[in-house]
XYZ file of C-alpha atoms in Angstrom:
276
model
C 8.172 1.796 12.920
C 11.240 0.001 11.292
C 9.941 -3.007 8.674
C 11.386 -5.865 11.049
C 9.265 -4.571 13.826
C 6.070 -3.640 11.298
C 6.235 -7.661 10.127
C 6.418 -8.703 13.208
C 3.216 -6.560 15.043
C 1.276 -8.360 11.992
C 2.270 -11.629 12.266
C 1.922 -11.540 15.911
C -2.232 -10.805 15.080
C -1.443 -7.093 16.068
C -2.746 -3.787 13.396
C -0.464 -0.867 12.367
C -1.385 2.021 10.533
C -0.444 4.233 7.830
C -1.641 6.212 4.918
C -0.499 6.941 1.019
C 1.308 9.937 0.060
C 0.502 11.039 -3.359
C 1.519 15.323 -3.828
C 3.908 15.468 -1.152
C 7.893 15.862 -2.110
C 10.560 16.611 -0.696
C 13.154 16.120 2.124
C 11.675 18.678 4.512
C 8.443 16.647 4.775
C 10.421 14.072 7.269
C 9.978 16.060 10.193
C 6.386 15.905 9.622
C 6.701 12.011 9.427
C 8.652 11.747 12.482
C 6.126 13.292 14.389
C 2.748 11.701 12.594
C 2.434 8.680 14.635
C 2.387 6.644 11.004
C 3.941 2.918 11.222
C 4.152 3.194 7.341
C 3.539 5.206 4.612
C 3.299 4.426 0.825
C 4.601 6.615 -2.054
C 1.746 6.365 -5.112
C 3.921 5.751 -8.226
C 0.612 4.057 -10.211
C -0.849 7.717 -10.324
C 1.677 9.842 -10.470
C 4.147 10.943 -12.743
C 7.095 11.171 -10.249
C 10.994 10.829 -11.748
C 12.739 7.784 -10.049
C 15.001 10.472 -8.644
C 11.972 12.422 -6.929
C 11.140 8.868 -5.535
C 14.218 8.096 -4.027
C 14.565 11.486 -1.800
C 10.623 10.872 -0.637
C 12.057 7.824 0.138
C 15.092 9.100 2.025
C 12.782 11.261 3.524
C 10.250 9.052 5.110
C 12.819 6.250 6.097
C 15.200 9.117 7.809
C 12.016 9.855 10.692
C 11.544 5.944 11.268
C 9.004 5.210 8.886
C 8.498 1.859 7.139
C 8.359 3.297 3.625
C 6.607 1.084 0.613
C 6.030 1.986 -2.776
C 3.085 1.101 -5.169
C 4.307 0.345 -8.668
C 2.517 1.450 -11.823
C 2.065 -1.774 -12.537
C 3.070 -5.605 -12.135
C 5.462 -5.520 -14.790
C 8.463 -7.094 -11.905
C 11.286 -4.117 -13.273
C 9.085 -1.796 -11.156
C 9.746 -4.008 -8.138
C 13.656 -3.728 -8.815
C 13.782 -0.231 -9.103
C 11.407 0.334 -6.053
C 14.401 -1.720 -4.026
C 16.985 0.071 -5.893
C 15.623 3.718 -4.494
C 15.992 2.242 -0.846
C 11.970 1.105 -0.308
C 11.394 -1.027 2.625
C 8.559 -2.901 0.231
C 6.252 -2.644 -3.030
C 2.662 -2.892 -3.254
C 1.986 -4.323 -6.469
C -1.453 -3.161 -7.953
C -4.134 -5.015 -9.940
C -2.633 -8.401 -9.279
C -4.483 -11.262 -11.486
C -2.424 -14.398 -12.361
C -0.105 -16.529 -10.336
C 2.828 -15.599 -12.755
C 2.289 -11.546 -11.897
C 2.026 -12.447 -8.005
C 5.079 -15.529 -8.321
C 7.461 -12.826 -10.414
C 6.953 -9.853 -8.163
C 6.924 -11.987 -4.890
C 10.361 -13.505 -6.720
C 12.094 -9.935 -7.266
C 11.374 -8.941 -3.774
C 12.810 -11.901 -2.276
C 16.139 -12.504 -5.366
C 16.678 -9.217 -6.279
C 19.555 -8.608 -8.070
C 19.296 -11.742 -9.437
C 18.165 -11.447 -13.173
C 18.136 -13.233 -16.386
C 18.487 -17.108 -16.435
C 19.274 -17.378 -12.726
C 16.106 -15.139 -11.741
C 13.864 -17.576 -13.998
C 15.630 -20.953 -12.541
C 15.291 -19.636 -9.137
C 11.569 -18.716 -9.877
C 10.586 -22.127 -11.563
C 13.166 -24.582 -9.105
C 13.785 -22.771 -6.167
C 17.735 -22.714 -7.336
C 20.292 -20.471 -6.870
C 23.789 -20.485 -7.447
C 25.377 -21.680 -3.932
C 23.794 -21.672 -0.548
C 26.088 -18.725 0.173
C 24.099 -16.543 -2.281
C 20.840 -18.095 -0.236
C 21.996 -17.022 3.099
C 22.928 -13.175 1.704
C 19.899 -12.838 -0.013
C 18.006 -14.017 3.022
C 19.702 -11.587 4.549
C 19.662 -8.747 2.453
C 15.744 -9.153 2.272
C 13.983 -10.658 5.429
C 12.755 -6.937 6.556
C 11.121 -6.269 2.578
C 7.537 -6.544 2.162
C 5.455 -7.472 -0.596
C 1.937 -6.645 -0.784
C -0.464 -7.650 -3.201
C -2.850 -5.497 -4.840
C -6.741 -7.442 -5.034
C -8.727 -5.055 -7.315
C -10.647 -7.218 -9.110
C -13.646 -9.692 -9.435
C -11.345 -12.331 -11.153
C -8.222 -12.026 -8.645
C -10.873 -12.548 -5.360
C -11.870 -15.310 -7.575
C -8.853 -17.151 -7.693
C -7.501 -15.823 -4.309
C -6.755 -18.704 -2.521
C -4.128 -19.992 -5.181
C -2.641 -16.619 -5.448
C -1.955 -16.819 -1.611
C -0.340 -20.020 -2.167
C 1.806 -19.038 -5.234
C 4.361 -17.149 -3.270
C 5.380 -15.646 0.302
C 2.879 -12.446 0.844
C 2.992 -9.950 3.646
C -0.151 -8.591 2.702
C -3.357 -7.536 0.687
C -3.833 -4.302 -0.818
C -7.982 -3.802 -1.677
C -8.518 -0.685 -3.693
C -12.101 0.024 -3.536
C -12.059 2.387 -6.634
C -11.240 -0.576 -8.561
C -12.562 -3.478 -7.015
C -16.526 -1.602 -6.493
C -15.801 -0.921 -10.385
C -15.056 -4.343 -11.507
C -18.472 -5.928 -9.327
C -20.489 -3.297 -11.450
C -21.288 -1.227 -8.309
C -18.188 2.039 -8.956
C -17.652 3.773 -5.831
C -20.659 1.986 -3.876
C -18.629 1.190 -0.736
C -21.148 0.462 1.739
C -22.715 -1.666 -0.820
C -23.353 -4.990 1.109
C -22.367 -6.608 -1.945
C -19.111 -5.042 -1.654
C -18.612 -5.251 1.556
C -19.093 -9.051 1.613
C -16.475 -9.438 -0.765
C -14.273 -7.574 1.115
C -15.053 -9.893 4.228
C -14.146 -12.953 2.326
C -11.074 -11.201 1.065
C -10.147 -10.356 4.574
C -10.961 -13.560 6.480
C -9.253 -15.693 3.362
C -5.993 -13.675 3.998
C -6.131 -14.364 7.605
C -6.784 -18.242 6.737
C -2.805 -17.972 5.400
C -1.989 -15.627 7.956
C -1.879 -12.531 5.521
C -3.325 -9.407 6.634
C -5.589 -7.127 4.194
C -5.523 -3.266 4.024
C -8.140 -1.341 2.501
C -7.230 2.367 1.221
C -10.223 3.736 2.275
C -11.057 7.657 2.755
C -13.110 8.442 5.350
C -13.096 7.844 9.532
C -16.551 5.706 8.658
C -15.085 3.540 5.815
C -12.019 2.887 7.724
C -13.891 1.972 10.944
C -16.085 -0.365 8.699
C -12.832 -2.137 7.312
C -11.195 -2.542 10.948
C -14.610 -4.121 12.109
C -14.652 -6.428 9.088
C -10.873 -7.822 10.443
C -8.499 -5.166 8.654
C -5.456 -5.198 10.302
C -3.131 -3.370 7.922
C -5.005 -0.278 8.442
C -4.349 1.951 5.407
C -6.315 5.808 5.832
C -6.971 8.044 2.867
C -3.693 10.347 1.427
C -1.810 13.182 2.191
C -4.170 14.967 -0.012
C -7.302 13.593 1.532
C -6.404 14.565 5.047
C -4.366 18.017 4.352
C -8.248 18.799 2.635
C -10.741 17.496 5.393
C -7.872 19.700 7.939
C -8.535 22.468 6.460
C -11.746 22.206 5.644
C -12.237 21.373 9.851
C -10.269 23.502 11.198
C -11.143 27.384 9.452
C -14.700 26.149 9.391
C -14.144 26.182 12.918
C -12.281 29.594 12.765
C -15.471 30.909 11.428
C -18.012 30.250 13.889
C -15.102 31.656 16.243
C -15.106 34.848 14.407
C -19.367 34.927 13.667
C -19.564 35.299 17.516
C -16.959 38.278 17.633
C -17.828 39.883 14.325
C -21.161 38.930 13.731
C -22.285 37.410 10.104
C -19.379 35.953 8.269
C -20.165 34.447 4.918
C -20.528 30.753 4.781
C -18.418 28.434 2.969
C -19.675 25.237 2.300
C -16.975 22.085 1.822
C -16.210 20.423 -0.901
C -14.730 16.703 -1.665
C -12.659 17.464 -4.965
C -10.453 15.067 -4.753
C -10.249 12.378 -7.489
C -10.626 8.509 -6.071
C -7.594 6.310 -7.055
């Protein structure tokens, strides 16, 4: 799904899906994209130590099979944002968003980019920029871009509505990991304390018309967000589901050999993937 057609199935009330890529490289990877089904994917750049070369071709790659491609930043440091553009990114998901100036100045680059310096902070603070010419191309050059905030914490649901209001948003990014940690309950996801502030996350984004995805890793957790009014459905990783494949499928191969061989030794799954 091109990112024209992506905001538009979410502002007409409609869900896509997609999941986050964070071992994958490489060009050959696109004809696995083209074929996946995916409406986006995002590139992890928070946890990863990939070369802003490396994220350009898995960016080439995933936009070449028709894939709206975003990219979470390390951080909310508004360069980040810039160089996401830069490598050809559809979007950003900026992570751990707290304070109206981190939401305002990452919203801003997404929307003014190249603009920097003076002109980036006038345009930020006034709305200015130098001629209505430059308004209409960077209208233009940015009405398909997405910007996604990241809500990972008790004091950014906290002051949620006025970070919705701060700045044009295309969506909210919940990372569990984080959020469960910062309400004292780590990794308790079907905690109904969690899960009530992920409601009220949800149904406040809706209020503005902003739809919430929730990187969940499992079929049940993801179900659970959809029912709770997810719309930007984000699944597990490319690690997550390449593991549970595997894991599926040559269990299956096993029980398919036991009843031509007899006995074959057991081997019992493992989750041994890290959480981020």
């Amino acid at each position: 799904m091109e990112p024209g057609q992506l905001k538009a199935t979410l502002k007409a009330g409609k869900p896509v899906f997609g999941f986050m890529i964070a071992a994958i490289e490489g060009l050959r990877w696109s004809r696995v994209y083209a074929g996946s089904t995916l409406d986006y994917i995002i590139i992890d750049w928070e946890h990863t130590s990939r070369s802003r070369a490396r994220i350009a071709e898995i960016v080439t790659s995933i936009k070449s099979a028709g894939v709206t491609c975003i990219i979470r930043t390390p951080n909310t440091d508004d360069s980040y944002v810039a160089i996401a553009l830069d490598a050809g990114a559809d979007g950003v998901l900026v992570p751990y968003c707290e304070t109206v100036e981190e939401v305002r100045r990452c919203a801003n680059k997404v929307r003014f980019h190249p603009l920097k310096g003076e002109y980036f902070e006038r345009v930020g603070l006034t709305g200015e920029l130098p001629s209505e010419k430059t308004r209409e191309y960077l209208h233009n050059r940015h009405k398909d871009h997405i910007f996604i905030m990241g809500v990972e914490s008790e004091p950014c649901v906290n002051r949620l509505d006025e970070l919705l209001q701060c700045a044009e948003i295309d969506g909210i990014f919940v990372g569990p990991n984080d959020l469960t940690t910062s309400l004292g309950i780590p990794d308790e996801v079907d905690n109904p304390q969690y899960l009530e502030v992920l409601k009220h996350i949800i149904d406040t984004g809706e209020k503005y018309g902003v739809p919430t995805m929730v990187h969940q890793q499992s079929i049940e957790t993801s179900t659970k967000a959809i029912e709770l009014g997810s719309r930007f459905v984000l699944h597990s990783s490319d690690v997550g589901i390449l593991l549970k494949g595997i894991q599926n499928d040559f269990a299956e191969l096993r029980e398919v050999a036991a009843g031509k061989f007899g006995e074959v030794e057991a081997r019992e799954a493992e989750d041994t993937l890290e959480t981020i």
